[in-house]
mmCIF file of C-alpha atoms in Angstrom:
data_model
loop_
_atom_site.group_PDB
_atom_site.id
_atom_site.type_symbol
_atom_site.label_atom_id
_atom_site.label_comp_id
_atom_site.label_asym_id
_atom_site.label_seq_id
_atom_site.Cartn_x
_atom_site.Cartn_y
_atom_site.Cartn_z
ATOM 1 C CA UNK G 1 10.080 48.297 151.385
ATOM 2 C CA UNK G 2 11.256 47.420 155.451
ATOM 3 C CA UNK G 3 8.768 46.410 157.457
ATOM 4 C CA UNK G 4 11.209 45.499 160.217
ATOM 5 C CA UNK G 5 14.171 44.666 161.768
ATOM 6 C CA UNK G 6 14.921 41.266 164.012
ATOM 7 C CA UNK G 7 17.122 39.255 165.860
ATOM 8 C CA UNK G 8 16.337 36.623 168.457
ATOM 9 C CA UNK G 9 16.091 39.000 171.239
ATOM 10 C CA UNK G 10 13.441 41.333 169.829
ATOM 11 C CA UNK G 11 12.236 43.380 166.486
ATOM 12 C CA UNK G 12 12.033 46.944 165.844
ATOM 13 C CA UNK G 13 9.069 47.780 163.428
ATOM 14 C CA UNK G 14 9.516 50.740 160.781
ATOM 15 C CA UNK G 15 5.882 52.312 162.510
ATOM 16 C CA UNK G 16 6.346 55.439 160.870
ATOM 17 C CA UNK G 17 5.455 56.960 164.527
ATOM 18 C CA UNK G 18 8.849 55.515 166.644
ATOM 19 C CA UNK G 19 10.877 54.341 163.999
ATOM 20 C CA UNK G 20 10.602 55.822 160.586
ATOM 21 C CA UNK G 21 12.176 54.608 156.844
ATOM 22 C CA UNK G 22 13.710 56.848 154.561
ATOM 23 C CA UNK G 23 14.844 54.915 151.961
ATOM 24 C CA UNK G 24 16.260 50.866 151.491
ATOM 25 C CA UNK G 25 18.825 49.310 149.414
ATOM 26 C CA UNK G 26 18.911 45.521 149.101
ATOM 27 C CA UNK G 27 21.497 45.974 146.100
ATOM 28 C CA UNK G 28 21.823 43.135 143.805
ATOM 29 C CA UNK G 29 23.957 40.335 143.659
ATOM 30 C CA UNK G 30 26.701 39.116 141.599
ATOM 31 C CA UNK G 31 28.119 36.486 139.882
ATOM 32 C CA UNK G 32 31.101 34.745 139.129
ATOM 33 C CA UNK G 33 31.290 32.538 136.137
ATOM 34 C CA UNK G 34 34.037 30.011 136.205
ATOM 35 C CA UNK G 35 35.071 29.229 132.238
ATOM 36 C CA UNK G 36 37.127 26.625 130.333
ATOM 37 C CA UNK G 37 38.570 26.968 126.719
ATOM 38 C CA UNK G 38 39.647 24.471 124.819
ATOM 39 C CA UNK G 39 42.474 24.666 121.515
ATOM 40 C CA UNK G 40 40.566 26.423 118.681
ATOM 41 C CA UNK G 41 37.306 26.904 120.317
ATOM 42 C CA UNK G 42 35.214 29.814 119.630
ATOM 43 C CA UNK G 43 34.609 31.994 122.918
ATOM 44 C CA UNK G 44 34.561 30.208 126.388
ATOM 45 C CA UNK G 45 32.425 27.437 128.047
ATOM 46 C CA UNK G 46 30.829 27.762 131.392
ATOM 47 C CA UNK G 47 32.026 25.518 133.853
ATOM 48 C CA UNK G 48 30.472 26.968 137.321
ATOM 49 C CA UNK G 49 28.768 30.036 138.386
ATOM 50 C CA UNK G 50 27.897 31.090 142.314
ATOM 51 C CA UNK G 51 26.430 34.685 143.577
ATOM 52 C CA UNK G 52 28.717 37.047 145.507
ATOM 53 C CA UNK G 53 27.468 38.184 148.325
ATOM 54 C CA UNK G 54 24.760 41.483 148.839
ATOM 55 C CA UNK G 55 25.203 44.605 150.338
ATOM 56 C CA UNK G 56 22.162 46.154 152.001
ATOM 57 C CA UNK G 57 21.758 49.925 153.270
ATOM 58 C CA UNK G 58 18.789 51.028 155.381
ATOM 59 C CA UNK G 59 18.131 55.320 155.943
ATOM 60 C CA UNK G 60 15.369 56.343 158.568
ATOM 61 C CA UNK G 61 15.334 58.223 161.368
ATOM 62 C CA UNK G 62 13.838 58.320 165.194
ATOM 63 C CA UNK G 63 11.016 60.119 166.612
ATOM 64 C CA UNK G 64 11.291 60.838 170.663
ATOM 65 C CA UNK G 65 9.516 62.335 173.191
ATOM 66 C CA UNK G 66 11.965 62.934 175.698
ATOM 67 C CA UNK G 67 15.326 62.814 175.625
ATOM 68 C CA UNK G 68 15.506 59.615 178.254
ATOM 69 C CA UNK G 69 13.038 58.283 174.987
ATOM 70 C CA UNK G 70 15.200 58.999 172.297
ATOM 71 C CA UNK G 71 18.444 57.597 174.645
ATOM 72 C CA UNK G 72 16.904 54.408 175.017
ATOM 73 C CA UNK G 73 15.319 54.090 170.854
ATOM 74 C CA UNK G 74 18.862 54.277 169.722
ATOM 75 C CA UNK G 75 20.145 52.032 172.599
ATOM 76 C CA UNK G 76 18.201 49.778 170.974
ATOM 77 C CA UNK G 77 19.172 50.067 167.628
ATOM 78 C CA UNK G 78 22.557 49.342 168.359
ATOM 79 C CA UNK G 79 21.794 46.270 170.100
ATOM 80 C CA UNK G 80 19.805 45.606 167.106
ATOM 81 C CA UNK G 81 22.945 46.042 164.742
ATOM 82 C CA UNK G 82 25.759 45.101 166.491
ATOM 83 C CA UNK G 83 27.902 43.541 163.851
ATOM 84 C CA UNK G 84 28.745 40.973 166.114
ATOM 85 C CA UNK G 85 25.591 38.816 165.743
ATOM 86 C CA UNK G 86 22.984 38.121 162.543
ATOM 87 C CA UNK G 87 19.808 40.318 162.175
ATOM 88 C CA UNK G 88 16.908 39.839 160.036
ATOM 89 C CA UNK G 89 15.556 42.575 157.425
ATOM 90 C CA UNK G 90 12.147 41.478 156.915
ATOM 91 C CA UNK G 91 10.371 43.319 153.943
ATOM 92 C CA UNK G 92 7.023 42.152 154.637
ATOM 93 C CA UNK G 93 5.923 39.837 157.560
ATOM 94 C CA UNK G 94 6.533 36.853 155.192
ATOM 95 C CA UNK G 95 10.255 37.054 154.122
ATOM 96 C CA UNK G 96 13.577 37.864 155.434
ATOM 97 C CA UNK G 97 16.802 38.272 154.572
ATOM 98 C CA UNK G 98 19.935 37.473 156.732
ATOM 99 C CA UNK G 99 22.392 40.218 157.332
ATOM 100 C CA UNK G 100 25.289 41.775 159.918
ATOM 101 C CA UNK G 101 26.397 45.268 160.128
ATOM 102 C CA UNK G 102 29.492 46.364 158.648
ATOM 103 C CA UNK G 103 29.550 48.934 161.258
ATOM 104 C CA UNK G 104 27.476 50.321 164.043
ATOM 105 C CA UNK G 105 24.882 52.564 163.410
ATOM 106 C CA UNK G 106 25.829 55.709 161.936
ATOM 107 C CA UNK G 107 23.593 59.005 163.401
ATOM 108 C CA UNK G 108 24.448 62.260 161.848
ATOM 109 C CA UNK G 109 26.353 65.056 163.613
ATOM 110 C CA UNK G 110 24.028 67.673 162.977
ATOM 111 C CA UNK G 111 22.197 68.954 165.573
ATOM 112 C CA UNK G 112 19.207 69.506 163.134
ATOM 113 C CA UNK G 113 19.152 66.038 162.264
ATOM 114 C CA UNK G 114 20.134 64.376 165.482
ATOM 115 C CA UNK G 115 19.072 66.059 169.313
ATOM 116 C CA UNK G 116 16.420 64.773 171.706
ATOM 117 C CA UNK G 117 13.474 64.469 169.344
ATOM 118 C CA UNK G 118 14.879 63.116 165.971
ATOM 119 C CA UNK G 119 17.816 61.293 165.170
ATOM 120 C CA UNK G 120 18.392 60.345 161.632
ATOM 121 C CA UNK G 121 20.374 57.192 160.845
ATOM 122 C CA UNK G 122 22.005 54.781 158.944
ATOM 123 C CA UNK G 123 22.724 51.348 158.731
ATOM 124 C CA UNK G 124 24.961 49.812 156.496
ATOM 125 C CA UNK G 125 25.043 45.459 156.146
ATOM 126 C CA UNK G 126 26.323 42.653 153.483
ATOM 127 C CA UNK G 127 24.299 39.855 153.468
ATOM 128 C CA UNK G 128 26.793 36.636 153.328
ATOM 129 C CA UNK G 129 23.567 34.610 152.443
ATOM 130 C CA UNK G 130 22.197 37.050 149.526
ATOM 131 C CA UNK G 131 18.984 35.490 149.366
ATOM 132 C CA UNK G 132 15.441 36.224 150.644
ATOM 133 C CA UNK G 133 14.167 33.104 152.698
ATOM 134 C CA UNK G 134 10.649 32.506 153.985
ATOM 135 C CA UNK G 135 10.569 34.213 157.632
ATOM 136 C CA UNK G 136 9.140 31.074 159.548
ATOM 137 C CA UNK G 137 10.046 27.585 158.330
ATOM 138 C CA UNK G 138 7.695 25.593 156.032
ATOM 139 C CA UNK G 139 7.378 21.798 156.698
ATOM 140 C CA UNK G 140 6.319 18.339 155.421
ATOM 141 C CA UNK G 141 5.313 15.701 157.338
ATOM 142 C CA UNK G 142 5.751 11.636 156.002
ATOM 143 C CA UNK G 143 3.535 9.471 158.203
ATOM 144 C CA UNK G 144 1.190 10.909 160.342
ATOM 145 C CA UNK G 145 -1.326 10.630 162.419
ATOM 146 C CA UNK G 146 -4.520 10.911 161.375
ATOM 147 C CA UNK G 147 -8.146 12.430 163.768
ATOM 148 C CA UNK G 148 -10.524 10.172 163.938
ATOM 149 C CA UNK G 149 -12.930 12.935 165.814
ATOM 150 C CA UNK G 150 -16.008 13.691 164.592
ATOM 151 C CA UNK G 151 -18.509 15.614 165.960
ATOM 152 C CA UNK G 152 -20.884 14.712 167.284
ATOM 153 C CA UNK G 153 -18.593 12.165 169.360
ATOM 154 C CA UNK G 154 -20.007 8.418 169.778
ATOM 155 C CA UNK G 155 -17.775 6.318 171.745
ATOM 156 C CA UNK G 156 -19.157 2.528 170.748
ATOM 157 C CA UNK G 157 -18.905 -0.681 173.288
ATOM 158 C CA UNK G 158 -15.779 -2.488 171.155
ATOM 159 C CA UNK G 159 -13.333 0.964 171.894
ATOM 160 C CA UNK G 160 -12.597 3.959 169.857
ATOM 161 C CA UNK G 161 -8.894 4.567 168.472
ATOM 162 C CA UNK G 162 -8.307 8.234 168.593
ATOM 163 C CA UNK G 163 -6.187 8.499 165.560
ATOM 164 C CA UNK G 164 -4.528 6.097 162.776
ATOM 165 C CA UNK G 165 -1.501 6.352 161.127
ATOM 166 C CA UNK G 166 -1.276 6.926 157.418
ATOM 167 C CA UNK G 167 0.545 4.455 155.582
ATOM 168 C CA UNK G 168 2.005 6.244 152.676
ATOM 169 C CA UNK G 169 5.926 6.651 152.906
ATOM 170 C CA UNK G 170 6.091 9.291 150.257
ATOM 171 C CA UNK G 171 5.581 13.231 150.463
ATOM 172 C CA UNK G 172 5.660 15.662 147.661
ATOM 173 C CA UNK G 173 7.788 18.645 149.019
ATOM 174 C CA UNK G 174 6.777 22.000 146.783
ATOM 175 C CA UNK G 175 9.749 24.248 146.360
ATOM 176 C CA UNK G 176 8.074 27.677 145.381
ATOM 177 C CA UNK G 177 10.957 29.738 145.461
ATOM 178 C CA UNK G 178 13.609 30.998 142.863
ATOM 179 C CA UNK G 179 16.821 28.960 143.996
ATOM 180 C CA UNK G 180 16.644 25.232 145.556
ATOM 181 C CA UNK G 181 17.533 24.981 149.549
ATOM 182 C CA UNK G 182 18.617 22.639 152.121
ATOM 183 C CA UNK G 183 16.431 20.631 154.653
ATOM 184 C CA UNK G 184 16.211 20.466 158.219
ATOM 185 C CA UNK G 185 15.016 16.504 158.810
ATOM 186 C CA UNK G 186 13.770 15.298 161.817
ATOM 187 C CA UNK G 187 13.601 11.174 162.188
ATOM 188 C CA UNK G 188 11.445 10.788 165.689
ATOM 189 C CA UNK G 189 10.795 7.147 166.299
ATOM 190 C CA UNK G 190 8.339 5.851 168.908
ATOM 191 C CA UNK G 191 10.196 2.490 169.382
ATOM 192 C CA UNK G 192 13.130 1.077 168.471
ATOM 193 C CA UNK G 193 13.735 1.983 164.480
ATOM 194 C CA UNK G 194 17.012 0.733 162.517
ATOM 195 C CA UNK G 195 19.239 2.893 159.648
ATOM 196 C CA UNK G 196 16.408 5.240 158.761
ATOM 197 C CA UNK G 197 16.852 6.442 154.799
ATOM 198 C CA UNK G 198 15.445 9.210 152.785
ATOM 199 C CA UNK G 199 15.161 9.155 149.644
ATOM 200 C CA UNK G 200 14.965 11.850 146.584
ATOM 201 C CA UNK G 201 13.087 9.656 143.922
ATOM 202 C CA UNK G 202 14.099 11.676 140.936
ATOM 203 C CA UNK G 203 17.669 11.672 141.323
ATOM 204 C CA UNK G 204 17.766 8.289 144.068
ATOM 205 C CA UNK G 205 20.199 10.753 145.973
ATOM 206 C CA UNK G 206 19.363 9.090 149.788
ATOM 207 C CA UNK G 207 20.579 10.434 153.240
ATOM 208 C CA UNK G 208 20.997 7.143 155.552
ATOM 209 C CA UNK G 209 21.286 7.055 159.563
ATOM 210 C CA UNK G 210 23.610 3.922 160.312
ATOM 211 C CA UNK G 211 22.223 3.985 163.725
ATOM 212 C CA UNK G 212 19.213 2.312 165.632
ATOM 213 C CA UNK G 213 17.275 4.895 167.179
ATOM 214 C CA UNK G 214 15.596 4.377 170.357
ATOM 215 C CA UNK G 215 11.703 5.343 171.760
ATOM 216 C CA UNK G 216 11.701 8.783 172.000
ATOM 217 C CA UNK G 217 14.291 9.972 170.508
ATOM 218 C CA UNK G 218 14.813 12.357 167.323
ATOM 219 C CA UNK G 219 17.698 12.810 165.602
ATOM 220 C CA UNK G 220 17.903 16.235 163.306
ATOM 221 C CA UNK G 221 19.648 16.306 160.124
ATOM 222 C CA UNK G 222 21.306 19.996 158.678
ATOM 223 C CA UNK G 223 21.357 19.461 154.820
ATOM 224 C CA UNK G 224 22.098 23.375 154.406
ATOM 225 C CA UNK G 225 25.247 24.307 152.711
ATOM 226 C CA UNK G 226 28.146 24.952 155.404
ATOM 227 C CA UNK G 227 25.110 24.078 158.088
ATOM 228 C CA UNK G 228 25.479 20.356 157.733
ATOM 229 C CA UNK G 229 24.977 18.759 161.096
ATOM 230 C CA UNK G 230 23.374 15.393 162.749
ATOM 231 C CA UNK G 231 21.895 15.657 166.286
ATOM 232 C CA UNK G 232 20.460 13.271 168.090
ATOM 233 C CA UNK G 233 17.757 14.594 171.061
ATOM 234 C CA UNK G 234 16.353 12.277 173.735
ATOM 235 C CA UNK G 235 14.748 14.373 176.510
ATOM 236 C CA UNK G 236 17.478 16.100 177.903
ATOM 237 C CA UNK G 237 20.506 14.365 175.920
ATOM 238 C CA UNK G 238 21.678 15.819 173.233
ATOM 239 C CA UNK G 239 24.782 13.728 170.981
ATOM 240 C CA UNK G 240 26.515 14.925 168.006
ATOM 241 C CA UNK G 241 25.745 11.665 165.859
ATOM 242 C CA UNK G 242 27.411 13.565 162.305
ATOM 243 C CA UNK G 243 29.026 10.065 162.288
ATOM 244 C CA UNK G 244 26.793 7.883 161.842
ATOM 245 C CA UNK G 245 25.558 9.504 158.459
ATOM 246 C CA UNK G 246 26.414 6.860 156.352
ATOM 247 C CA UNK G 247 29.145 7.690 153.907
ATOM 248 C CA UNK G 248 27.318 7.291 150.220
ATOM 249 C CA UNK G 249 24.876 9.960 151.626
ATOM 250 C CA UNK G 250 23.608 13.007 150.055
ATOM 251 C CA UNK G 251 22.969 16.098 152.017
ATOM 252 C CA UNK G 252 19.693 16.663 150.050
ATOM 253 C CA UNK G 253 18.125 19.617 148.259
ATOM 254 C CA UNK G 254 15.353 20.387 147.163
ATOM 255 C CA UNK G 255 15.113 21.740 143.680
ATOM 256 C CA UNK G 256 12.943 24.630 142.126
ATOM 257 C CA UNK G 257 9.076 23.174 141.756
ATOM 258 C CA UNK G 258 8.254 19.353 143.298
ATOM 259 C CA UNK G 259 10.028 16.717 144.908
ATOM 260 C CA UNK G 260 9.051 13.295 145.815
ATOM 261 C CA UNK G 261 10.400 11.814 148.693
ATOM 262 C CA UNK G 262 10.668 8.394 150.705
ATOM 263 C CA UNK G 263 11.100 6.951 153.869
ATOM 264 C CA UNK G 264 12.292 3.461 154.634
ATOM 265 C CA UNK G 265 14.040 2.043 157.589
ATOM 266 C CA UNK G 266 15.573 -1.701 157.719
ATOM 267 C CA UNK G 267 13.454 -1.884 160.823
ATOM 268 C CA UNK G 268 9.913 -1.379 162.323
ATOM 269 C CA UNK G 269 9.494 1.443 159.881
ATOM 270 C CA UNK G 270 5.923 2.081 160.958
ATOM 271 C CA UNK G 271 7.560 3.145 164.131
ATOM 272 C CA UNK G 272 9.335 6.151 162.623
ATOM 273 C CA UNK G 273 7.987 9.821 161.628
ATOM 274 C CA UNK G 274 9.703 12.049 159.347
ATOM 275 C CA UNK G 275 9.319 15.784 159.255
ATOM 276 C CA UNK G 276 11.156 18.088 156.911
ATOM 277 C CA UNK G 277 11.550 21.409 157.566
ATOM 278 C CA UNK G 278 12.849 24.141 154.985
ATOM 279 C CA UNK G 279 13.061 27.961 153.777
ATOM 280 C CA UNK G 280 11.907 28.726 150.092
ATOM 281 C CA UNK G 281 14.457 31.291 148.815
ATOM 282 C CA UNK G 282 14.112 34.022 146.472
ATOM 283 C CA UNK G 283 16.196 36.022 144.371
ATOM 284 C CA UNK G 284 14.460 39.402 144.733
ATOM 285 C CA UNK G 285 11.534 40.799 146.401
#
């Protein structure tokens, strides 16, 4: 199943009226098992295993009207694919998988099969990143703000607060997928907030900010594997703060099913929102 094909500067749906699938290929992916054996031992012991990487073939063809039609659906498609740049294969509207072409699009040179009203085609990628992710970014938020609207609205004489802030410093992060993945973490403080920590409570695996944030500004952690960054963002100014991550600090994960985690901050805590932003992965689809 290929319900579509993205990158960030458009998507080409499989409509079965423009664009039309054939056949897909996600492949499988394999593994490498790193073993130790000691004197005498029977057979081997795992030490480490990691997944290879996935090839991915897609077969369809093009339907045109015109020949100016069918010149600009495949100029398309090759902008789509150019193995210079990351595209998206998106089996439903809900999940995605990263890939880039391991060559341009390949039409056949059969007149039958390729003129100015159908084009067949095929596109051949490896996925680097061999798993299925969540196409739009789930997220948890620790301390927020909470309505105090209700309909119908009475405003009384002493004042009305429009929302409160919740005072719990823990979230429960669900992990539904088949593989545990990094975290995008966003500290935004609304006054001046010192060495913001979170913490995994399971494991006590922290990530600490040796920094004192100011009003308004957010700094964005990168916990994904060869992703790992630290940005700080204060209207217009943007620093690389990777620095200041304190040294005994765990890029976090978060594993298959629930984890718990907390905020603290060595300073005006209750001035400090935490937002955690990640993709559940999947094997297969």
């Amino acid at each position: 199943m290929l319900y579509a094909i993205k990158n960030d500067d458009g998507i080409i749906r499989f409509d079965r009226q423009n664009y039309i699938l054939t056949s897909v290929d996600y492949g499988s992916i394999g593994a490498s098992h790193s073993t130790a054996k000691g004197v005498d031992q029977v057979g081997e012991r795992v030490v480490n295993t990691t997944l290879d990487t996935r090839d991915v073939e897609i077969v369809g063809f093009i339907k045109a009207a015109t020949p100016e039609e069918m010149e600009a659906k495949k100029a398309a498609l090759y902008q789509m694919c150019d193995p210079r740049t990351p595209w998206l294969a998106m089996p439903d509207e809900e999940t995605a998988l990263e890939c880039r072409s391991t060559a341009t699009v390949k039409f056949t040179p059969s007149r039958l099969t390729n003129n100015e009203r159908v084009a067949s085609f095929v596109i051949d990628a490896i996925s680097f990143d061999p798993l299925f992710r969540d196409a739009v970014l789930r997220y948890r938020k620790i301390a927020e703000w909470t309505s105090n609207f209700i309909w119908p609205l009475i405003i009384p004489h002493t004042g009305f607060t429009f929302a409160d802030r919740t005072e719990g410093l823990i979230t429960t992060l669900e992990n539904g997928g088949s593989a545990e993945t990094g975290l995008v973490i966003h500290f935004s403080a609304t006054a001046t907030v010192q060495n913001p920590t979170l913490t995994n409570i399971e494991t006590g695996e922290f990530i600490k900010l040796n920094r004192t944030l100011v009003a308004g500004e957010t700094v964005i952690v990168n916990t994904n594997y060869g992703q790992e960054s630290a940005i700080s963002q204060n209207g217009d100014e943007i620093e690389d703060v990777i620095n200041s991550v304190d040294l005994d600090s765990t890029f976090l994960q978060a594993r298959v099913g629930s984890t718990r985690f907390r905020y603290t901050a060595e300073s005006n805590v209750n001035s400090m929102t935490v937002t955690i932003y990640f993709y559940q992965r999947y094997l297969g689809v």
